[in-house]
Amino acid sequence: AENGCKETLHMDTAELCRSLTELMERQAALLEHMVSYEITLKESIVAHNFTGLELAQRKMSPILNEIAAAEAARHAAFLKLQVAVGEGPESGFYEVLSHLDRATREKAADAYRTLKFTVLKIQGLTDSIDIYLTTVTAAMQEVLSELFPFQKGNIYTRRGTKRQAQANPMLISRRL
């Protein structure tokens, strides 16, 4: 009877792992779509194609919701598998996989690596967009500071709120 129970547990964990693997593959596929949108977004920013930029942003919105739902489902499936193999909440992915048979473990590990790699691609693209925009903004600030030196620094109202400098500097002579 004990062996039958162990076999049933093995079948349940294997099924949970297959479900988790399918969810990771689905999430990786969604993230790959996100990569293509990020590339379009980056190209639109660099080319100053604001129509393309708006279109890419609109197309990204629904997939972001799908990615969030896939992430929630993947996390829930992992928690179920974690409990099924007798691991606690502090145990990592590969620690949980160590309880499974080799074929199941390898397929899940491959899906996990693919998911991680796709996430890294998105992070790289996002970072490159951020670096580009930061560099362009800093360069523009430098150019504007050289062109309009009298507008350097922040100007504040009497209440302490930041405001734009006037187009021309005012010279106040208290001697008059």
mmCIF file of N, CA and C in Angstrom, residues 15-149:
data_model
loop_
_atom_site.group_PDB
_atom_site.id
_atom_site.type_symbol
_atom_site.label_atom_id
_atom_site.label_comp_id
_atom_site.label_asym_id
_atom_site.label_seq_id
_atom_site.Cartn_x
_atom_site.Cartn_y
_atom_site.Cartn_z
ATOM 1 N N GLU A 15 2.705 15.299 -12.905
ATOM 2 C CA GLU A 15 1.656 16.056 -13.588
ATOM 3 C C GLU A 15 1.749 17.547 -13.230
ATOM 4 N N LEU A 16 1.979 17.841 -11.949
ATOM 5 C CA LEU A 16 2.154 19.239 -11.531
ATOM 6 C C LEU A 16 3.350 19.864 -12.240
ATOM 7 N N CYS A 17 4.415 19.100 -12.368
ATOM 8 C CA CYS A 17 5.613 19.604 -13.036
ATOM 9 C C CYS A 17 5.356 19.823 -14.521
ATOM 10 N N ARG A 18 4.627 18.923 -15.162
ATOM 11 C CA ARG A 18 4.278 19.105 -16.574
ATOM 12 C C ARG A 18 3.438 20.375 -16.751
ATOM 13 N N SER A 19 2.510 20.581 -15.842
ATOM 14 C CA SER A 19 1.676 21.783 -15.893
ATOM 15 C C SER A 19 2.548 23.037 -15.723
ATOM 16 N N LEU A 20 3.461 23.000 -14.759
ATOM 17 C CA LEU A 20 4.370 24.124 -14.533
ATOM 18 C C LEU A 20 5.230 24.367 -15.771
ATOM 19 N N THR A 21 5.719 23.302 -16.381
ATOM 20 C CA THR A 21 6.550 23.416 -17.582
ATOM 21 C C THR A 21 5.768 24.071 -18.710
ATOM 22 N N GLU A 22 4.519 23.648 -18.915
ATOM 23 C CA GLU A 22 3.675 24.250 -19.950
ATOM 24 C C GLU A 22 3.444 25.731 -19.672
ATOM 25 N N LEU A 23 3.239 26.077 -18.409
ATOM 26 C CA LEU A 23 3.031 27.482 -18.045
ATOM 27 C C LEU A 23 4.295 28.306 -18.294
ATOM 28 N N MET A 24 5.453 27.743 -18.000
ATOM 29 C CA MET A 24 6.713 28.461 -18.254
ATOM 30 C C MET A 24 6.925 28.645 -19.749
ATOM 31 N N GLU A 25 6.601 27.624 -20.541
ATOM 32 C CA GLU A 25 6.732 27.737 -21.991
ATOM 33 C C GLU A 25 5.784 28.799 -22.538
ATOM 34 N N ARG A 26 4.574 28.840 -22.016
ATOM 35 C CA ARG A 26 3.588 29.850 -22.434
ATOM 36 C C ARG A 26 4.074 31.251 -22.061
ATOM 37 N N GLN A 27 4.584 31.377 -20.855
ATOM 38 C CA GLN A 27 5.068 32.680 -20.412
ATOM 39 C C GLN A 27 6.275 33.115 -21.251
ATOM 40 N N ALA A 28 7.171 32.213 -21.576
ATOM 41 C CA ALA A 28 8.330 32.539 -22.413
ATOM 42 C C ALA A 28 7.881 32.993 -23.806
ATOM 43 N N ALA A 29 6.858 32.339 -24.346
ATOM 44 C CA ALA A 29 6.337 32.730 -25.661
ATOM 45 C C ALA A 29 5.747 34.146 -25.606
ATOM 46 N N LEU A 30 5.013 34.442 -24.558
ATOM 47 C CA LEU A 30 4.459 35.793 -24.392
ATOM 48 C C LEU A 30 5.576 36.823 -24.265
ATOM 49 N N LEU A 31 6.599 36.474 -23.519
ATOM 50 C CA LEU A 31 7.721 37.393 -23.346
ATOM 51 C C LEU A 31 8.483 37.596 -24.654
ATOM 52 N N GLU A 32 8.537 36.575 -25.494
ATOM 53 C CA GLU A 32 9.162 36.737 -26.811
ATOM 54 C C GLU A 32 8.389 37.751 -27.651
ATOM 55 N N HIS A 33 7.057 37.732 -27.549
ATOM 56 C CA HIS A 33 6.256 38.761 -28.233
ATOM 57 C C HIS A 33 6.608 40.130 -27.675
ATOM 58 N N MET A 34 6.797 40.190 -26.387
ATOM 59 C CA MET A 34 7.162 41.443 -25.729
ATOM 60 C C MET A 34 8.516 41.929 -26.252
ATOM 61 N N VAL A 35 9.436 41.019 -26.489
ATOM 62 C CA VAL A 35 10.746 41.385 -27.035
ATOM 63 C C VAL A 35 10.565 42.092 -28.378
ATOM 64 N N SER A 36 9.712 41.549 -29.229
ATOM 65 C CA SER A 36 9.502 42.175 -30.542
ATOM 66 C C SER A 36 8.896 43.570 -30.390
ATOM 67 N N TYR A 37 7.996 43.744 -29.436
ATOM 68 C CA TYR A 37 7.422 45.069 -29.197
ATOM 69 C C TYR A 37 8.470 46.021 -28.628
ATOM 70 N N GLU A 38 9.333 45.530 -27.769
ATOM 71 C CA GLU A 38 10.402 46.356 -27.201
ATOM 72 C C GLU A 38 11.353 46.814 -28.308
ATOM 73 N N ILE A 39 11.663 45.925 -29.245
ATOM 74 C CA ILE A 39 12.542 46.292 -30.358
ATOM 75 C C ILE A 39 11.890 47.386 -31.193
ATOM 76 N N THR A 40 10.609 47.224 -31.490
ATOM 77 C CA THR A 40 9.872 48.242 -32.239
ATOM 78 C C THR A 40 9.847 49.552 -31.472
ATOM 79 N N LEU A 41 9.637 49.472 -30.169
ATOM 80 C CA LEU A 41 9.624 50.653 -29.313
ATOM 81 C C LEU A 41 10.963 51.373 -29.387
ATOM 82 N N LYS A 42 12.044 50.613 -29.243
ATOM 83 C CA LYS A 42 13.385 51.198 -29.284
ATOM 84 C C LYS A 42 13.661 51.846 -30.640
ATOM 85 N N GLU A 43 13.335 51.134 -31.725
ATOM 86 C CA GLU A 43 13.558 51.671 -33.070
ATOM 87 C C GLU A 43 12.747 52.949 -33.293
ATOM 88 N N SER A 44 11.533 52.988 -32.774
ATOM 89 C CA SER A 44 10.685 54.176 -32.918
ATOM 90 C C SER A 44 11.270 55.356 -32.145
ATOM 91 N N ILE A 45 11.803 55.100 -30.972
ATOM 92 C CA ILE A 45 12.402 56.167 -30.167
ATOM 93 C C ILE A 45 13.630 56.727 -30.877
ATOM 94 N N VAL A 46 14.502 55.849 -31.337
ATOM 95 C CA VAL A 46 15.739 56.279 -32.002
ATOM 96 C C VAL A 46 15.428 57.048 -33.279
ATOM 97 N N ALA A 47 14.423 56.608 -34.027
ATOM 98 C CA ALA A 47 14.058 57.249 -35.291
ATOM 99 C C ALA A 47 13.127 58.450 -35.097
ATOM 100 N N HIS A 48 12.773 58.740 -33.872
ATOM 101 C CA HIS A 48 11.815 59.820 -33.554
ATOM 102 C C HIS A 48 10.492 59.612 -34.277
ATOM 103 N N ASN A 49 10.098 58.353 -34.403
ATOM 104 C CA ASN A 49 8.847 57.976 -35.045
ATOM 105 C C ASN A 49 7.785 57.854 -33.946
ATOM 106 N N PHE A 50 7.148 58.949 -33.636
ATOM 107 C CA PHE A 50 6.220 58.967 -32.513
ATOM 108 C C PHE A 50 4.913 58.230 -32.803
ATOM 109 N N THR A 51 4.544 58.140 -34.067
ATOM 110 C CA THR A 51 3.367 57.351 -34.431
ATOM 111 C C THR A 51 3.642 55.871 -34.161
ATOM 112 N N GLY A 52 4.810 55.406 -34.594
ATOM 113 C CA GLY A 52 5.204 54.018 -34.327
ATOM 114 C C GLY A 52 5.349 53.743 -32.842
ATOM 115 N N LEU A 53 5.837 54.722 -32.112
ATOM 116 C CA LEU A 53 5.987 54.596 -30.664
ATOM 117 C C LEU A 53 4.633 54.403 -29.988
ATOM 118 N N GLU A 54 3.660 55.228 -30.370
ATOM 119 C CA GLU A 54 2.313 55.104 -29.793
ATOM 120 C C GLU A 54 1.678 53.766 -30.159
ATOM 121 N N LEU A 55 1.864 53.346 -31.390
ATOM 122 C CA LEU A 55 1.305 52.069 -31.842
ATOM 123 C C LEU A 55 1.918 50.907 -31.049
ATOM 124 N N ALA A 56 3.231 50.929 -30.866
ATOM 125 C CA ALA A 56 3.905 49.867 -30.097
ATOM 126 C C ALA A 56 3.409 49.845 -28.654
ATOM 127 N N GLN A 57 3.227 51.021 -28.084
ATOM 128 C CA GLN A 57 2.727 51.084 -26.706
ATOM 129 C C GLN A 57 1.315 50.519 -26.598
ATOM 130 N N ARG A 58 0.466 50.840 -27.563
ATOM 131 C CA ARG A 58 -0.901 50.316 -27.534
ATOM 132 C C ARG A 58 -0.922 48.797 -27.695
ATOM 133 N N LYS A 59 -0.052 48.275 -28.556
ATOM 134 C CA LYS A 59 0.010 46.831 -28.759
ATOM 135 C C LYS A 59 0.583 46.111 -27.538
ATOM 136 N N MET A 60 1.449 46.780 -26.800
ATOM 137 C CA MET A 60 2.075 46.169 -25.626
ATOM 138 C C MET A 60 1.101 46.014 -24.466
ATOM 139 N N SER A 61 0.161 46.903 -24.356
ATOM 140 C CA SER A 61 -0.738 46.915 -23.202
ATOM 141 C C SER A 61 -1.461 45.588 -22.962
ATOM 142 N N PRO A 62 -2.139 45.011 -23.966
ATOM 143 C CA PRO A 62 -2.839 43.744 -23.705
ATOM 144 C C PRO A 62 -1.888 42.594 -23.357
ATOM 145 N N ILE A 63 -0.719 42.562 -23.995
ATOM 146 C CA ILE A 63 0.201 41.460 -23.727
ATOM 147 C C ILE A 63 0.777 41.568 -22.315
ATOM 148 N N LEU A 64 0.889 42.783 -21.814
ATOM 149 C CA LEU A 64 1.362 42.951 -20.431
ATOM 150 C C LEU A 64 0.396 42.299 -19.442
ATOM 151 N N ASN A 65 -0.897 42.430 -19.710
ATOM 152 C CA ASN A 65 -1.901 41.783 -18.862
ATOM 153 C C ASN A 65 -1.804 40.261 -18.961
ATOM 154 N N GLU A 66 -1.581 39.759 -20.175
ATOM 155 C CA GLU A 66 -1.425 38.312 -20.358
ATOM 156 C C GLU A 66 -0.181 37.799 -19.644
ATOM 157 N N ILE A 67 0.899 38.570 -19.705
ATOM 158 C CA ILE A 67 2.139 38.175 -19.032
ATOM 159 C C ILE A 67 1.935 38.142 -17.526
ATOM 160 N N ALA A 68 1.227 39.126 -16.995
ATOM 161 C CA ALA A 68 0.956 39.162 -15.550
ATOM 162 C C ALA A 68 0.119 37.962 -15.127
ATOM 163 N N ALA A 69 -0.883 37.618 -15.926
ATOM 164 C CA ALA A 69 -1.721 36.453 -15.616
ATOM 165 C C ALA A 69 -0.908 35.164 -15.703
ATOM 166 N N ALA A 70 -0.048 35.058 -16.718
ATOM 167 C CA ALA A 70 0.795 33.870 -16.863
ATOM 168 C C ALA A 70 1.769 33.752 -15.702
ATOM 169 N N GLU A 71 2.303 34.872 -15.251
ATOM 170 C CA GLU A 71 3.222 34.865 -14.106
ATOM 171 C C GLU A 71 2.506 34.388 -12.844
ATOM 172 N N ALA A 72 1.285 34.865 -12.626
ATOM 173 C CA ALA A 72 0.512 34.449 -11.445
ATOM 174 C C ALA A 72 0.216 32.945 -11.500
ATOM 175 N N ALA A 73 -0.168 32.455 -12.670
ATOM 176 C CA ALA A 73 -0.463 31.024 -12.827
ATOM 177 C C ALA A 73 0.802 30.189 -12.630
ATOM 178 N N ARG A 74 1.916 30.648 -13.181
ATOM 179 C CA ARG A 74 3.184 29.923 -13.027
ATOM 180 C C ARG A 74 3.608 29.874 -11.562
ATOM 181 N N HIS A 75 3.470 30.982 -10.882
ATOM 182 C CA HIS A 75 3.839 31.036 -9.464
ATOM 183 C C HIS A 75 2.959 30.103 -8.630
ATOM 184 N N ALA A 76 1.660 30.107 -8.899
ATOM 185 C CA ALA A 76 0.735 29.225 -8.179
ATOM 186 C C ALA A 76 1.072 27.756 -8.441
ATOM 187 N N ALA A 77 1.395 27.431 -9.690
ATOM 188 C CA ALA A 77 1.756 26.046 -10.031
ATOM 189 C C ALA A 77 3.048 25.640 -9.324
ATOM 190 N N PHE A 78 3.995 26.548 -9.238
ATOM 191 C CA PHE A 78 5.245 26.230 -8.547
ATOM 192 C C PHE A 78 4.998 25.993 -7.060
ATOM 193 N N LEU A 79 4.145 26.821 -6.458
ATOM 194 C CA LEU A 79 3.837 26.636 -5.037
ATOM 195 C C LEU A 79 3.181 25.276 -4.784
ATOM 196 N N LYS A 80 2.295 24.863 -5.673
ATOM 197 C CA LYS A 80 1.656 23.539 -5.544
ATOM 198 C C LYS A 80 2.691 22.432 -5.648
ATOM 199 N N LEU A 81 3.592 22.549 -6.616
ATOM 200 C CA LEU A 81 4.633 21.541 -6.789
ATOM 201 C C LEU A 81 5.568 21.528 -5.577
ATOM 202 N N GLN A 82 5.874 22.683 -5.076
ATOM 203 C CA GLN A 82 6.738 22.811 -3.897
ATOM 204 C C GLN A 82 6.156 22.038 -2.721
ATOM 205 N N VAL A 83 4.866 22.216 -2.483
ATOM 206 C CA VAL A 83 4.183 21.518 -1.393
ATOM 207 C C VAL A 83 4.119 20.020 -1.686
ATOM 208 N N ALA A 84 3.820 19.657 -2.922
ATOM 209 C CA ALA A 84 3.655 18.249 -3.295
ATOM 210 C C ALA A 84 4.937 17.436 -3.085
ATOM 211 N N VAL A 85 6.102 18.072 -3.278
ATOM 212 C CA VAL A 85 7.358 17.334 -3.092
ATOM 213 C C VAL A 85 7.881 17.439 -1.664
ATOM 214 N N GLY A 86 7.168 18.193 -0.821
ATOM 215 C CA GLY A 86 7.551 18.297 0.589
ATOM 216 C C GLY A 86 8.582 19.374 0.891
ATOM 217 N N GLU A 87 8.733 20.323 0.006
ATOM 218 C CA GLU A 87 9.674 21.429 0.245
ATOM 219 C C GLU A 87 8.925 22.616 0.837
ATOM 220 N N GLY A 88 9.671 23.445 1.549
ATOM 221 C CA GLY A 88 9.096 24.644 2.156
ATOM 222 C C GLY A 88 9.166 25.829 1.221
ATOM 223 N N PRO A 89 8.594 26.935 1.650
ATOM 224 C CA PRO A 89 8.536 28.128 0.794
ATOM 225 C C PRO A 89 9.910 28.733 0.491
ATOM 226 N N GLU A 90 10.914 28.396 1.275
ATOM 227 C CA GLU A 90 12.244 28.958 1.052
ATOM 228 C C GLU A 90 13.051 28.186 0.004
ATOM 229 N N SER A 91 12.570 27.032 -0.398
ATOM 230 C CA SER A 91 13.316 26.216 -1.354
ATOM 231 C C SER A 91 13.203 26.784 -2.763
ATOM 232 N N GLY A 92 14.291 26.660 -3.517
ATOM 233 C CA GLY A 92 14.353 27.195 -4.863
ATOM 234 C C GLY A 92 13.860 26.212 -5.903
ATOM 235 N N PHE A 93 13.850 26.679 -7.145
ATOM 236 C CA PHE A 93 13.330 25.897 -8.256
ATOM 237 C C PHE A 93 14.077 24.579 -8.428
ATOM 238 N N TYR A 94 15.399 24.638 -8.489
ATOM 239 C CA TYR A 94 16.169 23.424 -8.728
ATOM 240 C C TYR A 94 16.121 22.472 -7.537
ATOM 241 N N GLU A 95 15.946 23.011 -6.361
ATOM 242 C CA GLU A 95 15.789 22.154 -5.180
ATOM 243 C C GLU A 95 14.488 21.360 -5.272
ATOM 244 N N VAL A 96 13.442 22.006 -5.723
ATOM 245 C CA VAL A 96 12.159 21.332 -5.901
ATOM 246 C C VAL A 96 12.274 20.281 -7.014
ATOM 247 N N LEU A 97 12.955 20.631 -8.103
ATOM 248 C CA LEU A 97 13.104 19.686 -9.219
ATOM 249 C C LEU A 97 13.893 18.443 -8.840
ATOM 250 N N SER A 98 14.744 18.547 -7.856
ATOM 251 C CA SER A 98 15.573 17.395 -7.476
ATOM 252 C C SER A 98 14.733 16.201 -7.006
ATOM 253 N N HIS A 99 13.463 16.422 -6.676
ATOM 254 C CA HIS A 99 12.571 15.357 -6.216
ATOM 255 C C HIS A 99 11.905 14.605 -7.373
ATOM 256 N N LEU A 100 12.112 15.055 -8.597
ATOM 257 C CA LEU A 100 11.409 14.489 -9.746
ATOM 258 C C LEU A 100 12.320 13.574 -10.551
ATOM 259 N N ASP A 101 11.704 12.756 -11.402
ATOM 260 C CA ASP A 101 12.503 11.875 -12.245
ATOM 261 C C ASP A 101 13.265 12.712 -13.271
ATOM 262 N N ARG A 102 14.319 12.133 -13.804
ATOM 263 C CA ARG A 102 15.261 12.849 -14.663
ATOM 264 C C ARG A 102 14.605 13.492 -15.890
ATOM 265 N N ALA A 103 13.794 12.761 -16.604
ATOM 266 C CA ALA A 103 13.176 13.284 -17.836
ATOM 267 C C ALA A 103 12.289 14.492 -17.531
ATOM 268 N N THR A 104 11.468 14.378 -16.489
ATOM 269 C CA THR A 104 10.580 15.478 -16.097
ATOM 270 C C THR A 104 11.397 16.677 -15.650
ATOM 271 N N ARG A 105 12.429 16.403 -14.858
ATOM 272 C CA ARG A 105 13.297 17.457 -14.321
ATOM 273 C C ARG A 105 14.007 18.207 -15.458
ATOM 274 N N GLU A 106 14.521 17.474 -16.456
ATOM 275 C CA GLU A 106 15.243 18.106 -17.552
ATOM 276 C C GLU A 106 14.344 18.986 -18.408
ATOM 277 N N LYS A 107 13.138 18.507 -18.673
ATOM 278 C CA LYS A 107 12.202 19.306 -19.480
ATOM 279 C C LYS A 107 11.824 20.591 -18.742
ATOM 280 N N ALA A 108 11.574 20.486 -17.439
ATOM 281 C CA ALA A 108 11.235 21.666 -16.646
ATOM 282 C C ALA A 108 12.416 22.628 -16.563
ATOM 283 N N ALA A 109 13.609 22.082 -16.390
ATOM 284 C CA ALA A 109 14.804 22.926 -16.300
ATOM 285 C C ALA A 109 15.046 23.660 -17.624
ATOM 286 N N ASP A 110 14.813 22.994 -18.747
ATOM 287 C CA ASP A 110 14.958 23.645 -20.052
ATOM 288 C C ASP A 110 13.966 24.797 -20.199
ATOM 289 N N ALA A 111 12.730 24.560 -19.811
ATOM 290 C CA ALA A 111 11.706 25.611 -19.891
ATOM 291 C C ALA A 111 12.071 26.783 -18.983
ATOM 292 N N TYR A 112 12.597 26.479 -17.809
ATOM 293 C CA TYR A 112 12.995 27.520 -16.851
ATOM 294 C C TYR A 112 14.148 28.357 -17.418
ATOM 295 N N ARG A 113 15.143 27.701 -18.014
ATOM 296 C CA ARG A 113 16.276 28.428 -18.600
ATOM 297 C C ARG A 113 15.812 29.310 -19.761
ATOM 298 N N THR A 114 14.921 28.793 -20.583
ATOM 299 C CA THR A 114 14.382 29.577 -21.694
ATOM 300 C C THR A 114 13.649 30.811 -21.170
ATOM 301 N N LEU A 115 12.848 30.612 -20.134
ATOM 302 C CA LEU A 115 12.122 31.727 -19.529
ATOM 303 C C LEU A 115 13.094 32.771 -18.979
ATOM 304 N N LYS A 116 14.108 32.320 -18.257
ATOM 305 C CA LYS A 116 15.094 33.244 -17.681
ATOM 306 C C LYS A 116 15.833 34.000 -18.783
ATOM 307 N N PHE A 117 16.221 33.307 -19.847
ATOM 308 C CA PHE A 117 16.934 33.943 -20.950
ATOM 309 C C PHE A 117 16.066 35.000 -21.620
ATOM 310 N N THR A 118 14.793 34.707 -21.803
ATOM 311 C CA THR A 118 13.881 35.669 -22.423
ATOM 312 C C THR A 118 13.712 36.897 -21.534
ATOM 313 N N VAL A 119 13.627 36.679 -20.240
ATOM 314 C CA VAL A 119 13.537 37.805 -19.303
ATOM 315 C C VAL A 119 14.798 38.667 -19.397
ATOM 316 N N LEU A 120 15.955 38.042 -19.507
ATOM 317 C CA LEU A 120 17.210 38.783 -19.644
ATOM 318 C C LEU A 120 17.250 39.601 -20.930
ATOM 319 N N LYS A 121 16.681 39.049 -22.018
ATOM 320 C CA LYS A 121 16.611 39.802 -23.273
ATOM 321 C C LYS A 121 15.781 41.064 -23.092
ATOM 322 N N ILE A 122 14.642 40.917 -22.403
ATOM 323 C CA ILE A 122 13.778 42.082 -22.170
ATOM 324 C C ILE A 122 14.487 43.092 -21.278
ATOM 325 N N GLN A 123 15.145 42.630 -20.241
ATOM 326 C CA GLN A 123 15.870 43.542 -19.362
ATOM 327 C C GLN A 123 16.957 44.293 -20.133
ATOM 328 N N GLY A 124 17.657 43.586 -21.012
ATOM 329 C CA GLY A 124 18.690 44.236 -21.819
ATOM 330 C C GLY A 124 18.119 45.300 -22.729
ATOM 331 N N LEU A 125 17.011 44.990 -23.385
ATOM 332 C CA LEU A 125 16.366 45.974 -24.260
ATOM 333 C C LEU A 125 15.860 47.173 -23.469
ATOM 334 N N THR A 126 15.236 46.911 -22.340
ATOM 335 C CA THR A 126 14.717 47.991 -21.504
ATOM 336 C C THR A 126 15.857 48.868 -21.003
ATOM 337 N N ASP A 127 16.949 48.240 -20.580
ATOM 338 C CA ASP A 127 18.109 49.004 -20.119
ATOM 339 C C ASP A 127 18.703 49.841 -21.246
ATOM 340 N N SER A 128 18.767 49.283 -22.463
ATOM 341 C CA SER A 128 19.337 50.052 -23.575
ATOM 342 C C SER A 128 18.446 51.247 -23.920
ATOM 343 N N ILE A 129 17.132 51.079 -23.836
ATOM 344 C CA ILE A 129 16.219 52.204 -24.059
ATOM 345 C C ILE A 129 16.427 53.263 -22.978
ATOM 346 N N ASP A 130 16.539 52.821 -21.738
ATOM 347 C CA ASP A 130 16.749 53.741 -20.622
ATOM 348 C C ASP A 130 18.061 54.507 -20.776
ATOM 349 N N ILE A 131 19.133 53.806 -21.139
ATOM 350 C CA ILE A 131 20.438 54.449 -21.316
ATOM 351 C C ILE A 131 20.377 55.457 -22.461
ATOM 352 N N TYR A 132 19.741 55.074 -23.551
ATOM 353 C CA TYR A 132 19.617 55.988 -24.687
ATOM 354 C C TYR A 132 18.868 57.259 -24.277
ATOM 355 N N LEU A 133 17.727 57.091 -23.632
ATOM 356 C CA LEU A 133 16.932 58.256 -23.237
ATOM 357 C C LEU A 133 17.654 59.116 -22.206
ATOM 358 N N THR A 134 18.338 58.503 -21.270
ATOM 359 C CA THR A 134 19.098 59.255 -20.266
ATOM 360 C C THR A 134 20.214 60.050 -20.932
ATOM 361 N N THR A 135 20.916 59.427 -21.878
ATOM 362 C CA THR A 135 22.005 60.103 -22.582
ATOM 363 C C THR A 135 21.486 61.263 -23.411
ATOM 364 N N VAL A 136 20.405 61.039 -24.147
ATOM 365 C CA VAL A 136 19.835 62.104 -24.978
ATOM 366 C C VAL A 136 19.343 63.250 -24.099
ATOM 367 N N THR A 137 18.688 62.938 -23.005
ATOM 368 C CA THR A 137 18.186 63.978 -22.103
ATOM 369 C C THR A 137 19.330 64.780 -21.510
ATOM 370 N N ALA A 138 20.385 64.100 -21.069
ATOM 371 C CA ALA A 138 21.541 64.802 -20.498
ATOM 372 C C ALA A 138 22.209 65.683 -21.546
ATOM 373 N N ALA A 139 22.334 65.184 -22.778
ATOM 374 C CA ALA A 139 22.944 65.975 -23.849
ATOM 375 C C ALA A 139 22.111 67.212 -24.146
ATOM 376 N N MET A 140 20.789 67.036 -24.194
ATOM 377 C CA MET A 140 19.908 68.176 -24.449
ATOM 378 C C MET A 140 20.000 69.205 -23.323
ATOM 379 N N GLN A 141 20.085 68.738 -22.093
ATOM 380 C CA GLN A 141 20.224 69.657 -20.957
ATOM 381 C C GLN A 141 21.519 70.454 -21.067
ATOM 382 N N GLU A 142 22.600 69.797 -21.478
ATOM 383 C CA GLU A 142 23.888 70.480 -21.650
ATOM 384 C C GLU A 142 23.795 71.530 -22.751
ATOM 385 N N VAL A 143 23.194 71.172 -23.873
ATOM 386 C CA VAL A 143 23.044 72.115 -24.982
ATOM 387 C C VAL A 143 22.218 73.314 -24.539
ATOM 388 N N LEU A 144 21.112 73.055 -23.870
ATOM 389 C CA LEU A 144 20.250 74.151 -23.410
ATOM 390 C C LEU A 144 20.956 75.027 -22.385
ATOM 391 N N SER A 145 21.763 74.413 -21.532
ATOM 392 C CA SER A 145 22.513 75.193 -20.537
ATOM 393 C C SER A 145 23.532 76.111 -21.206
ATOM 394 N N GLU A 146 24.142 75.632 -22.290
ATOM 395 C CA GLU A 146 25.103 76.471 -23.023
ATOM 396 C C GLU A 146 24.398 77.571 -23.795
ATOM 397 N N LEU A 147 23.246 77.256 -24.384
ATOM 398 C CA LEU A 147 22.498 78.246 -25.161
ATOM 399 C C LEU A 147 21.829 79.293 -24.286
ATOM 400 N N PHE A 148 21.340 78.871 -23.124
ATOM 401 C CA PHE A 148 20.621 79.761 -22.214
ATOM 402 C C PHE A 148 21.228 79.683 -20.819
ATOM 403 N N PRO A 149 22.426 80.233 -20.634
ATOM 404 C CA PRO A 149 23.102 80.084 -19.342
ATOM 405 C C PRO A 149 22.370 80.753 -18.187
#
